GROMACS .gro file of C-alpha atoms in nm:
model
  428
    1MET     CA    1  -0.415  -2.094  -1.023
    2VAL     CA    2  -0.211  -1.983  -0.723
    3THR     CA    3  -0.479  -1.971  -0.454
    4MET     CA    4  -0.277  -1.849  -0.150
    5ASP     CA    5  -0.532  -2.024   0.070
    6ALA     CA    6  -0.433  -2.190   0.400
    7GLU     CA    7  -0.277  -2.482   0.212
    8ARG     CA    8  -0.130  -2.250  -0.054
    9ARG     CA    9  -0.273  -2.475  -0.321
   10VAL     CA   10  -0.150  -2.438  -0.677
   11VAL     CA   11  -0.387  -2.584  -0.936
   12ALA     CA   12  -0.200  -2.671  -1.256
   13ARG     CA   13  -0.506  -2.617  -1.473
   14GLY     CA   14  -0.848  -2.509  -1.357
   15ASP     CA   15  -1.109  -2.238  -1.333
   16VAL     CA   16  -1.235  -1.958  -1.112
   17LEU     CA   17  -1.607  -1.885  -1.125
   18ILE     CA   18  -1.707  -1.527  -1.041
   19GLU     CA   19  -2.071  -1.468  -0.946
   20GLY     CA   20  -2.156  -1.105  -0.884
   21ASP     CA   21  -1.884  -0.959  -0.664
   22ARG     CA   22  -1.784  -1.294  -0.509
   23ILE     CA   23  -1.590  -1.607  -0.600
   24GLY     CA   24  -1.840  -1.886  -0.658
   25ALA     CA   25  -1.604  -2.176  -0.723
   26VAL     CA   26  -1.233  -2.256  -0.752
   27GLY     CA   27  -1.088  -2.579  -0.888
   28GLU     CA   28  -1.055  -2.817  -1.178
   29ARG     CA   29  -1.327  -2.877  -1.438
   30ILE     CA   30  -1.578  -2.630  -1.301
   31ARG     CA   31  -1.903  -2.652  -1.492
   32ARG     CA   32  -1.967  -2.320  -1.665
   33PRO     CA   33  -2.320  -2.183  -1.619
   34PRO     CA   34  -2.484  -2.116  -1.960
   35PRO     CA   35  -2.486  -1.733  -1.936
   36ALA     CA   36  -2.129  -1.705  -1.806
   37ARG     CA   37  -1.867  -1.510  -1.999
   38LEU     CA   38  -1.533  -1.683  -2.038
   39ILE     CA   39  -1.197  -1.515  -1.982
   40ASP     CA   40  -0.931  -1.724  -2.154
   41ALA     CA   41  -0.632  -1.728  -1.919
   42SER     CA   42  -0.429  -1.984  -2.110
   43GLY     CA   43  -0.058  -1.933  -2.052
   44CYS     CA   44  -0.131  -1.724  -1.745
   45ALA     CA   45  -0.123  -1.754  -1.370
   46VAL     CA   46  -0.448  -1.658  -1.197
   47ILE     CA   47  -0.368  -1.514  -0.854
   48PRO     CA   48  -0.543  -1.313  -0.582
   49GLY     CA   49  -0.540  -0.940  -0.645
   50LEU     CA   50  -0.220  -0.795  -0.498
   51VAL     CA   51  -0.237  -0.597  -0.174
   52GLN     CA   52  -0.003  -0.303  -0.107
   53THR     CA   53  -0.030  -0.176   0.249
   54HIS     CA   54   0.178   0.141   0.223
   55VAL     CA   55   0.154   0.387  -0.067
   56HIS     CA   56   0.133   0.765  -0.107
   57LEU     CA   57  -0.100   0.859  -0.393
   58CYS     CA   58  -0.050   1.227  -0.313
   59GLN     CA   59   0.320   1.195  -0.411
   60THR     CA   60   0.292   1.023  -0.750
   61LEU     CA   61   0.314   1.359  -0.923
   62PHE     CA   62   0.660   1.417  -0.771
   63ARG     CA   63   0.829   1.122  -0.941
   64GLY     CA   64   1.181   1.225  -1.042
   65MET     CA   65   1.175   1.543  -0.831
   66ALA     CA   66   1.337   1.415  -0.509
   67ASP     CA   67   1.610   1.167  -0.592
   68ASP     CA   68   1.936   1.067  -0.424
   69LEU     CA   69   1.860   1.235  -0.091
   70PRO     CA   70   1.853   1.102   0.270
   71LEU     CA   71   1.513   1.076   0.438
   72LEU     CA   72   1.487   1.396   0.642
   73LEU     CA   73   1.634   1.620   0.371
   74TRP     CA   74   1.414   1.440   0.117
   75LEU     CA   75   1.108   1.520   0.331
   76ARG     CA   76   1.185   1.874   0.443
   77GLY     CA   77   1.363   1.996   0.134
   78ARG     CA   78   1.149   1.843  -0.138
   79ILE     CA   79   0.842   1.635  -0.047
   80TRP     CA   80   0.677   1.861   0.210
   81PRO     CA   81   0.718   2.177  -0.004
   82LEU     CA   82   0.577   1.992  -0.306
   83GLU     CA   83   0.284   1.856  -0.105
   84GLY     CA   84   0.221   2.203   0.032
   85ALA     CA   85   0.190   2.332  -0.327
   86HIS     CA   86  -0.091   2.088  -0.413
   87ASP     CA   87  -0.436   2.219  -0.496
   88ALA     CA   88  -0.743   2.006  -0.561
   89ARG     CA   89  -0.666   1.962  -0.933
   90SER     CA   90  -0.306   1.855  -0.882
   91MET     CA   91  -0.407   1.617  -0.603
   92ARG     CA   92  -0.660   1.452  -0.832
   93ALA     CA   93  -0.397   1.422  -1.106
   94SER     CA   94  -0.150   1.267  -0.865
   95ALA     CA   95  -0.400   1.016  -0.728
   96GLU     CA   96  -0.524   0.913  -1.073
   97LEU     CA   97  -0.170   0.864  -1.203
   98GLY     CA   98  -0.084   0.642  -0.906
   99LEU     CA   99  -0.407   0.443  -0.928
  100THR     CA  100  -0.361   0.382  -1.299
  101GLU     CA  101  -0.012   0.246  -1.236
  102LEU     CA  102  -0.125   0.032  -0.943
  103LEU     CA  103  -0.420  -0.125  -1.122
  104ARG     CA  104  -0.222  -0.194  -1.439
  105GLY     CA  105   0.033  -0.371  -1.221
  106GLY     CA  106  -0.222  -0.604  -1.062
  107THR     CA  107  -0.268  -0.427  -0.727
  108THR     CA  108  -0.633  -0.445  -0.624
  109THR     CA  109  -0.615  -0.327  -0.259
  110ILE     CA  110  -0.412  -0.045  -0.104
  111LEU     CA  111  -0.350   0.135   0.223
  112ASP     CA  112  -0.272   0.495   0.132
  113LEU     CA  113  -0.135   0.776   0.347
  114GLY     CA  114  -0.242   1.113   0.211
  115SER     CA  115  -0.132   1.470   0.256
  116VAL     CA  116  -0.275   1.728   0.496
  117ARG     CA  117  -0.526   1.877   0.252
  118HIS     CA  118  -0.742   1.782  -0.048
  119GLN     CA  119  -0.796   1.426   0.076
  120ASP     CA  120  -1.148   1.415  -0.068
  121GLU     CA  121  -0.990   1.423  -0.413
  122VAL     CA  122  -0.791   1.110  -0.332
  123PHE     CA  123  -1.103   0.927  -0.219
  124ARG     CA  124  -1.302   1.039  -0.522
  125SER     CA  125  -1.027   0.910  -0.748
  126MET     CA  126  -1.017   0.578  -0.561
  127GLU     CA  127  -1.394   0.548  -0.592
  128ARG     CA  128  -1.384   0.611  -0.969
  129SER     CA  129  -1.092   0.375  -1.027
  130GLY     CA  130  -1.265   0.073  -0.875
  131ILE     CA  131  -0.975  -0.013  -0.644
  132ARG     CA  132  -1.032  -0.148  -0.295
  133GLY     CA  133  -0.856   0.075  -0.047
  134VAL     CA  134  -0.814   0.242   0.287
  135SER     CA  135  -0.676   0.596   0.308
  136GLY     CA  136  -0.652   0.895   0.538
  137LYS     CA  137  -0.516   1.247   0.552
  138SER     CA  138  -0.175   1.314   0.703
  139MET     CA  139  -0.191   1.471   1.048
  140MET     CA  140   0.084   1.726   1.119
  141ASP     CA  141   0.043   1.971   1.405
  142ALA     CA  142   0.415   2.002   1.493
  143GLY     CA  143   0.763   1.959   1.351
  144VAL     CA  144   1.062   2.135   1.200
  145GLY     CA  145   1.057   2.243   0.838
  146VAL     CA  146   0.681   2.211   0.782
  147PRO     CA  147   0.578   2.454   0.504
  148ARG     CA  148   0.280   2.683   0.537
  149GLY     CA  149   0.070   2.470   0.304
  150LEU     CA  150   0.091   2.174   0.544
  151ARG     CA  151   0.055   2.350   0.877
  152GLU     CA  152  -0.251   2.272   1.087
  153THR     CA  153  -0.360   2.281   1.449
  154ARG     CA  154  -0.430   1.977   1.662
  155THR     CA  155  -0.803   2.052   1.676
  156SER     CA  156  -0.837   2.119   1.303
  157SER     CA  157  -0.640   1.804   1.218
  158LEU     CA  158  -0.862   1.582   1.429
  159ALA     CA  159  -1.183   1.753   1.315
  160GLU     CA  160  -1.097   1.714   0.946
  161SER     CA  161  -0.997   1.350   0.996
  162LEU     CA  162  -1.330   1.273   1.162
  163ARG     CA  163  -1.521   1.453   0.885
  164LEU     CA  164  -1.341   1.246   0.622
  165ALA     CA  165  -1.405   0.927   0.817
  166ARG     CA  166  -1.779   1.001   0.834
  167ARG     CA  167  -1.787   1.067   0.460
  168TRP     CA  168  -1.566   0.788   0.327
  169ASP     CA  169  -1.538   0.497   0.571
  170GLY     CA  170  -1.752   0.224   0.419
  171ALA     CA  171  -1.816   0.419   0.097
  172ALA     CA  172  -1.846   0.259  -0.248
  173ASN     CA  173  -2.046  -0.033  -0.107
  174GLY     CA  174  -1.778  -0.100   0.155
  175ARG     CA  175  -1.489  -0.092  -0.092
  176LEU     CA  176  -1.330   0.213   0.076
  177GLY     CA  177  -1.221   0.266   0.436
  178TYR     CA  178  -1.062   0.533   0.652
  179ALA     CA  179  -0.747   0.531   0.864
  180PHE     CA  180  -0.610   0.807   1.088
  181GLY     CA  181  -0.272   0.915   0.951
  182PRO     CA  182  -0.040   1.079   1.207
  183ARG     CA  183   0.251   1.132   0.968
  184PHE     CA  184   0.537   1.033   1.197
  185ILE     CA  185   0.647   1.105   1.549
  186LEU     CA  186   0.842   1.423   1.462
  187SER     CA  187   0.541   1.592   1.298
  188CYS     CA  188   0.281   1.525   1.569
  189SER     CA  189   0.235   1.654   1.920
  190GLU     CA  190   0.196   1.405   2.201
  191ARG     CA  191  -0.154   1.535   2.270
  192LEU     CA  192  -0.258   1.477   1.908
  193LEU     CA  193  -0.123   1.121   1.918
  194ARG     CA  194  -0.316   1.044   2.237
  195GLU     CA  195  -0.636   1.188   2.090
  196VAL     CA  196  -0.589   0.985   1.772
  197ALA     CA  197  -0.542   0.669   1.977
  198ASN     CA  198  -0.866   0.735   2.165
  199ALA     CA  199  -1.062   0.837   1.855
  200ALA     CA  200  -0.954   0.527   1.662
  201LEU     CA  201  -1.083   0.299   1.937
  202GLU     CA  202  -1.403   0.499   1.977
  203HIS     CA  203  -1.487   0.491   1.605
  204GLY     CA  204  -1.339   0.151   1.518
  205LEU     CA  205  -1.086   0.293   1.272
  206ARG     CA  206  -0.731   0.202   1.177
  207ILE     CA  207  -0.418   0.410   1.240
  208HIS     CA  208  -0.142   0.430   0.979
  209SER     CA  209   0.199   0.590   1.035
  210HIS     CA  210   0.574   0.555   0.976
  211VAL     CA  211   0.814   0.408   1.229
  212ALA     CA  212   1.185   0.323   1.269
  213GLU     CA  213   1.266   0.408   0.909
  214HIS     CA  214   1.609   0.575   0.884
  215PRO     CA  215   1.914   0.595   1.117
  216SER     CA  216   1.915   0.978   1.108
  217GLU     CA  217   1.544   0.984   1.193
  218ARG     CA  218   1.604   0.744   1.483
  219ASP     CA  219   1.884   0.964   1.615
  220GLU     CA  220   1.671   1.280   1.598
  221VAL     CA  221   1.379   1.107   1.770
  222ARG     CA  222   1.604   0.983   2.051
  223ALA     CA  223   1.758   1.329   2.095
  224ARG     CA  224   1.415   1.491   2.123
  225LEU     CA  225   1.216   1.228   2.311
  226GLY     CA  226   1.475   1.017   2.489
  227MET     CA  227   1.327   0.701   2.336
  228ASP     CA  228   1.256   0.540   1.999
  229ASP     CA  229   0.947   0.636   1.802
  230VAL     CA  230   0.785   0.292   1.828
  231ASP     CA  231   0.802   0.312   2.208
  232ALA     CA  232   0.676   0.671   2.212
  233LEU     CA  233   0.379   0.577   1.994
  234ALA     CA  234   0.295   0.283   2.219
  235ALA     CA  235   0.315   0.510   2.524
  236CYS     CA  236   0.048   0.728   2.358
  237GLY     CA  237  -0.176   0.426   2.300
  238ILE     CA  238  -0.090   0.375   1.933
  239GLU     CA  239  -0.051  -0.001   1.922
  240GLY     CA  240  -0.271  -0.301   1.852
  241PRO     CA  241  -0.414  -0.492   1.554
  242HIS     CA  242  -0.572  -0.175   1.415
  243VAL     CA  243  -0.232   0.000   1.397
  244ILE     CA  244  -0.025  -0.033   1.079
  245LEU     CA  245   0.329   0.104   1.083
  246ALA     CA  246   0.542   0.134   0.770
  247HIS     CA  247   0.911   0.040   0.745
  248GLY     CA  248   1.044  -0.082   1.083
  249VAL     CA  249   1.399  -0.096   0.948
  250GLN     CA  250   1.556   0.012   1.280
  251LEU     CA  251   1.343  -0.204   1.512
  252THR     CA  252   1.523  -0.399   1.784
  253LYS     CA  253   1.438  -0.761   1.861
  254ALA     CA  254   1.281  -0.650   2.191
  255GLN     CA  255   1.063  -0.399   2.007
  256MET     CA  256   0.956  -0.664   1.759
  257LYS     CA  257   0.842  -0.889   2.044
  258LYS     CA  258   0.649  -0.600   2.199
  259LEU     CA  259   0.478  -0.521   1.867
  260ALA     CA  260   0.390  -0.887   1.823
  261ARG     CA  261   0.233  -0.907   2.169
  262ALA     CA  262   0.023  -0.599   2.095
  263GLY     CA  263  -0.075  -0.729   1.750
  264THR     CA  264   0.059  -0.417   1.573
  265ARG     CA  265   0.113  -0.466   1.199
  266ILE     CA  266   0.428  -0.373   1.002
  267VAL     CA  267   0.467  -0.294   0.631
  268HIS     CA  268   0.792  -0.375   0.450
  269CYS     CA  269   0.895  -0.126   0.177
  270PRO     CA  270   1.217  -0.272   0.035
  271SER     CA  271   1.275  -0.040  -0.264
  272ALA     CA  272   1.213   0.279  -0.067
  273ASN     CA  273   1.437   0.155   0.213
  274LEU     CA  274   1.716   0.093  -0.038
  275LYS     CA  275   1.676   0.420  -0.229
  276LEU     CA  276   1.673   0.636   0.087
  277ALA     CA  277   1.960   0.429   0.233
  278SER     CA  278   1.746   0.340   0.534
  279GLY     CA  279   1.881  -0.014   0.552
  280ILE     CA  280   1.740  -0.365   0.514
  281ALA     CA  281   1.451  -0.449   0.744
  282ASP     CA  282   1.476  -0.789   0.912
  283VAL     CA  283   1.135  -0.915   0.800
  284VAL     CA  284   1.225  -1.274   0.884
  285ALA     CA  285   1.282  -1.175   1.249
  286MET     CA  286   0.953  -0.983   1.247
  287ARG     CA  287   0.763  -1.283   1.114
  288GLU     CA  288   0.938  -1.517   1.357
  289ALA     CA  289   0.833  -1.286   1.642
  290GLY     CA  290   0.472  -1.321   1.529
  291ILE     CA  291   0.419  -0.987   1.355
  292VAL     CA  292   0.189  -0.982   1.053
  293VAL     CA  293   0.398  -0.815   0.780
  294GLY     CA  294   0.264  -0.667   0.458
  295ILE     CA  295   0.441  -0.507   0.165
  296GLY     CA  296   0.423  -0.172  -0.013
  297ALA     CA  297   0.598   0.034  -0.278
  298ASP     CA  298   0.572   0.352  -0.067
  299GLY     CA  299   0.566   0.664  -0.287
  300ALA     CA  300   0.678   0.733  -0.643
  301PRO     CA  301   0.948   0.987  -0.537
  302CYS     CA  302   1.130   0.731  -0.321
  303ASN     CA  303   1.101   0.418  -0.534
  304ASN     CA  304   1.034   0.542  -0.823
  305ARG     CA  305   0.770   0.295  -0.934
  306MET     CA  306   0.473   0.129  -0.769
  307ASP     CA  307   0.524  -0.220  -0.908
  308ALA     CA  308   0.423  -0.481  -0.648
  309PHE     CA  309   0.622  -0.748  -0.831
  310THR     CA  310   0.941  -0.551  -0.775
  311GLU     CA  311   0.868  -0.529  -0.402
  312ILE     CA  312   0.786  -0.900  -0.375
  313ARG     CA  313   1.108  -0.998  -0.552
  314GLU     CA  314   1.323  -0.759  -0.349
  315ALA     CA  315   1.165  -0.872  -0.022
  316ALA     CA  316   1.265  -1.230  -0.097
  317LEU     CA  317   1.615  -1.143  -0.219
  318LEU     CA  318   1.703  -0.897   0.058
  319ALA     CA  319   1.593  -1.140   0.329
  320LYS     CA  320   1.837  -1.395   0.189
  321VAL     CA  321   2.121  -1.142   0.210
  322LYS     CA  322   2.017  -1.019   0.554
  323ARG     CA  323   2.021  -1.373   0.694
  324SER     CA  324   2.291  -1.523   0.466
  325ASP     CA  325   2.035  -1.795   0.399
  326ALA     CA  326   1.894  -1.867   0.054
  327ALA     CA  327   1.573  -2.005   0.211
  328ALA     CA  328   1.525  -1.725   0.467
  329LEU     CA  329   1.210  -1.593   0.294
  330THR     CA  330   1.071  -1.828   0.031
  331ALA     CA  331   0.898  -1.715  -0.286
  332SER     CA  332   0.568  -1.837  -0.141
  333ASP     CA  333   0.622  -1.634   0.179
  334ALA     CA  334   0.709  -1.322  -0.019
  335LEU     CA  335   0.396  -1.360  -0.233
  336ALA     CA  336   0.190  -1.409   0.083
  337MET     CA  337   0.307  -1.070   0.210
  338ALA     CA  338   0.146  -0.911  -0.097
  339THR     CA  339  -0.173  -1.121  -0.085
  340ILE     CA  340  -0.318  -1.294   0.221
  341ASP     CA  341  -0.082  -1.135   0.477
  342GLY     CA  342  -0.147  -0.793   0.325
  343ALA     CA  343  -0.518  -0.858   0.368
  344ARG     CA  344  -0.452  -0.956   0.733
  345VAL     CA  345  -0.265  -0.629   0.787
  346LEU     CA  346  -0.586  -0.448   0.694
  347GLY     CA  347  -0.819  -0.689   0.871
  348LEU     CA  348  -0.968  -0.785   0.533
  349GLU     CA  349  -0.859  -1.149   0.518
  350SER     CA  350  -1.219  -1.273   0.520
  351ASP     CA  351  -1.287  -1.074   0.201
  352THR     CA  352  -0.968  -1.073  -0.005
  353GLY     CA  353  -0.608  -1.196  -0.026
  354SER     CA  354  -0.675  -1.549  -0.159
  355LEU     CA  355  -0.880  -1.731  -0.420
  356GLU     CA  356  -1.147  -1.898  -0.206
  357VAL     CA  357  -1.518  -1.953  -0.241
  358GLY     CA  358  -1.719  -1.672  -0.084
  359LYS     CA  359  -1.443  -1.413  -0.092
  360LYS     CA  360  -1.463  -1.095  -0.295
  361ALA     CA  361  -1.374  -1.143  -0.660
  362ASP     CA  362  -1.041  -0.959  -0.654
  363VAL     CA  363  -0.836  -1.141  -0.917
  364THR     CA  364  -0.517  -1.068  -1.111
  365ILE     CA  365  -0.426  -1.259  -1.427
  366VAL     CA  366  -0.054  -1.261  -1.509
  367ASP     CA  367   0.105  -1.375  -1.835
  368ILE     CA  368   0.378  -1.626  -1.748
  369ASP     CA  369   0.420  -1.746  -2.105
  370THR     CA  370   0.672  -1.471  -2.178
  371ILE     CA  371   1.037  -1.492  -2.281
  372HIS     CA  372   1.158  -1.389  -1.935
  373ALA     CA  373   0.934  -1.643  -1.756
  374LEU     CA  374   0.973  -1.944  -1.987
  375PRO     CA  375   1.017  -2.235  -2.022
  376GLY     CA  376   0.840  -2.351  -1.708
  377GLY     CA  377   0.897  -2.474  -1.358
  378ASP     CA  378   0.726  -2.374  -1.035
  379ALA     CA  379   0.448  -2.120  -1.091
  380VAL     CA  380   0.508  -1.933  -0.764
  381THR     CA  381   0.881  -1.886  -0.818
  382ARG     CA  382   0.817  -1.771  -1.175
  383LEU     CA  383   0.576  -1.509  -1.046
  384VAL     CA  384   0.812  -1.387  -0.775
  385TYR     CA  385   1.149  -1.401  -0.947
  386SER     CA  386   1.062  -1.355  -1.316
  387CYS     CA  387   0.746  -1.147  -1.356
  388SER     CA  388   0.682  -0.773  -1.343
  389ALA     CA  389   0.389  -0.535  -1.362
  390THR     CA  390   0.404  -0.532  -1.741
  391ASP     CA  391   0.307  -0.901  -1.742
  392VAL     CA  392  -0.038  -0.831  -1.593
  393ARG     CA  393  -0.306  -0.898  -1.853
  394HIS     CA  394  -0.639  -0.859  -1.667
  395VAL     CA  395  -0.751  -0.732  -1.325
  396ILE     CA  396  -1.089  -0.777  -1.158
  397VAL     CA  397  -1.197  -0.599  -0.838
  398ASP     CA  398  -1.527  -0.670  -0.664
  399GLY     CA  399  -1.628  -0.877  -0.965
  400ARG     CA  400  -1.574  -0.577  -1.196
  401TRP     CA  401  -1.329  -0.584  -1.486
  402VAL     CA  402  -1.098  -0.285  -1.416
  403VAL     CA  403  -0.802  -0.381  -1.639
  404ARG     CA  404  -0.853  -0.567  -1.966
  405ASP     CA  405  -0.565  -0.662  -2.195
  406GLY     CA  406  -0.338  -0.428  -2.002
  407GLU     CA  407  -0.566  -0.124  -2.033
  408VAL     CA  408  -0.736   0.039  -1.734
  409LYS     CA  409  -1.108   0.055  -1.810
  410THR     CA  410  -1.220   0.275  -1.521
  411LEU     CA  411  -0.994   0.576  -1.582
  412ASP     CA  412  -0.917   0.765  -1.903
  413GLN     CA  413  -0.548   0.685  -1.945
  414ALA     CA  414  -0.486   0.956  -2.204
  415GLY     CA  415  -0.649   1.214  -1.978
  416VAL     CA  416  -0.452   1.087  -1.678
  417ARG     CA  417  -0.125   1.133  -1.866
  418GLU     CA  418  -0.213   1.482  -1.987
  419ARG     CA  419  -0.332   1.607  -1.648
  420ALA     CA  420  -0.031   1.459  -1.469
  421SER     CA  421   0.218   1.635  -1.698
  422ARG     CA  422   0.037   1.968  -1.673
  423GLU     CA  423  -0.018   1.962  -1.297
  424ALA     CA  424   0.336   1.842  -1.223
  425ARG     CA  425   0.479   2.147  -1.400
  426LYS     CA  426   0.248   2.374  -1.203
  427VAL     CA  427   0.330   2.220  -0.865
  428ARG     CA  428   0.705   2.218  -0.929
   0.00000   0.00000   0.00000
């Protein structure tokens, strides 16, 4: 058992007792209550459910349709037109495909950034799947290259966001939450950003956006605004512990210190940063500055998979290269970014992110008795450097068995596959 608690305890052999939707006990030789069902996890590592704090469920359907392109051309030439072609059915198919992949890979909590329309379908799919998650529609009232299907006014964007928040924040017995989603600085007016900042504080909601991702994006932002996007967002009031910004590849040391003082969270997306040639984010410097850093796969068209184990491994390896230091980001630190630190990014650390008594029963069981993880050694390093999503055997969220023997129990996998293939052809 890899607990990821404050002491990061690893129990060589023990038990986790789940009572209702909570963890009742963690440790060695736990006495099993007579009616309890036993899950045999021999040969496995029992870990907290993985937390991915930046994904795009609305884009899963576009896997393989936007490859080998730089960020702005990728967005304006492929992703935005594809998103603009979504209808309710294709959005549902995209969300269900992404959720099936995430759950099968051991991810139990997500922060999702949606598209402009059909966001109810994303939430309905999240509710059915059993995942714990926060999501929100993209907000786009400005920008170059925005297709008709994504265009909206400032007032309609804010009104729809508030409607969705009223409907979904706290839904599914608190398992779901809402976050405002101003897409990025080049697709939002200054007035919209200021209104989002005020509305988030008024309603106690999170804000989720992209920042400092690609050199070409940084150059365009500077040419238009005369400053970097992270500074422009802060000037509009978008900063603080409730603000979660993805990427941060281009952040300066001074900006990192400013983000740390404000308490703003950052999400590291190593695979997407590599595939879009954005660069290698200096997550060690961010953590040293005091920023809480999570991890995320981003979207299927810029990764092209949503395997948290890939992101954890790459985070650890890239940090070593960035710093020319083999111990720059340890395996334990990398795993923390996808468990307890990911929970902190979302403000959910009292409920999930570690195996501790009283926390929600979000548990992932990973087979480490495989050819590529044998013969033994440290459990944490085996998880980080050897394992992948295909090694996940069982997943429990909120005390509910959502993946059993590698099969998602809450969604019809055959139906998900069929709908995804059909709707992808239609959208393309």
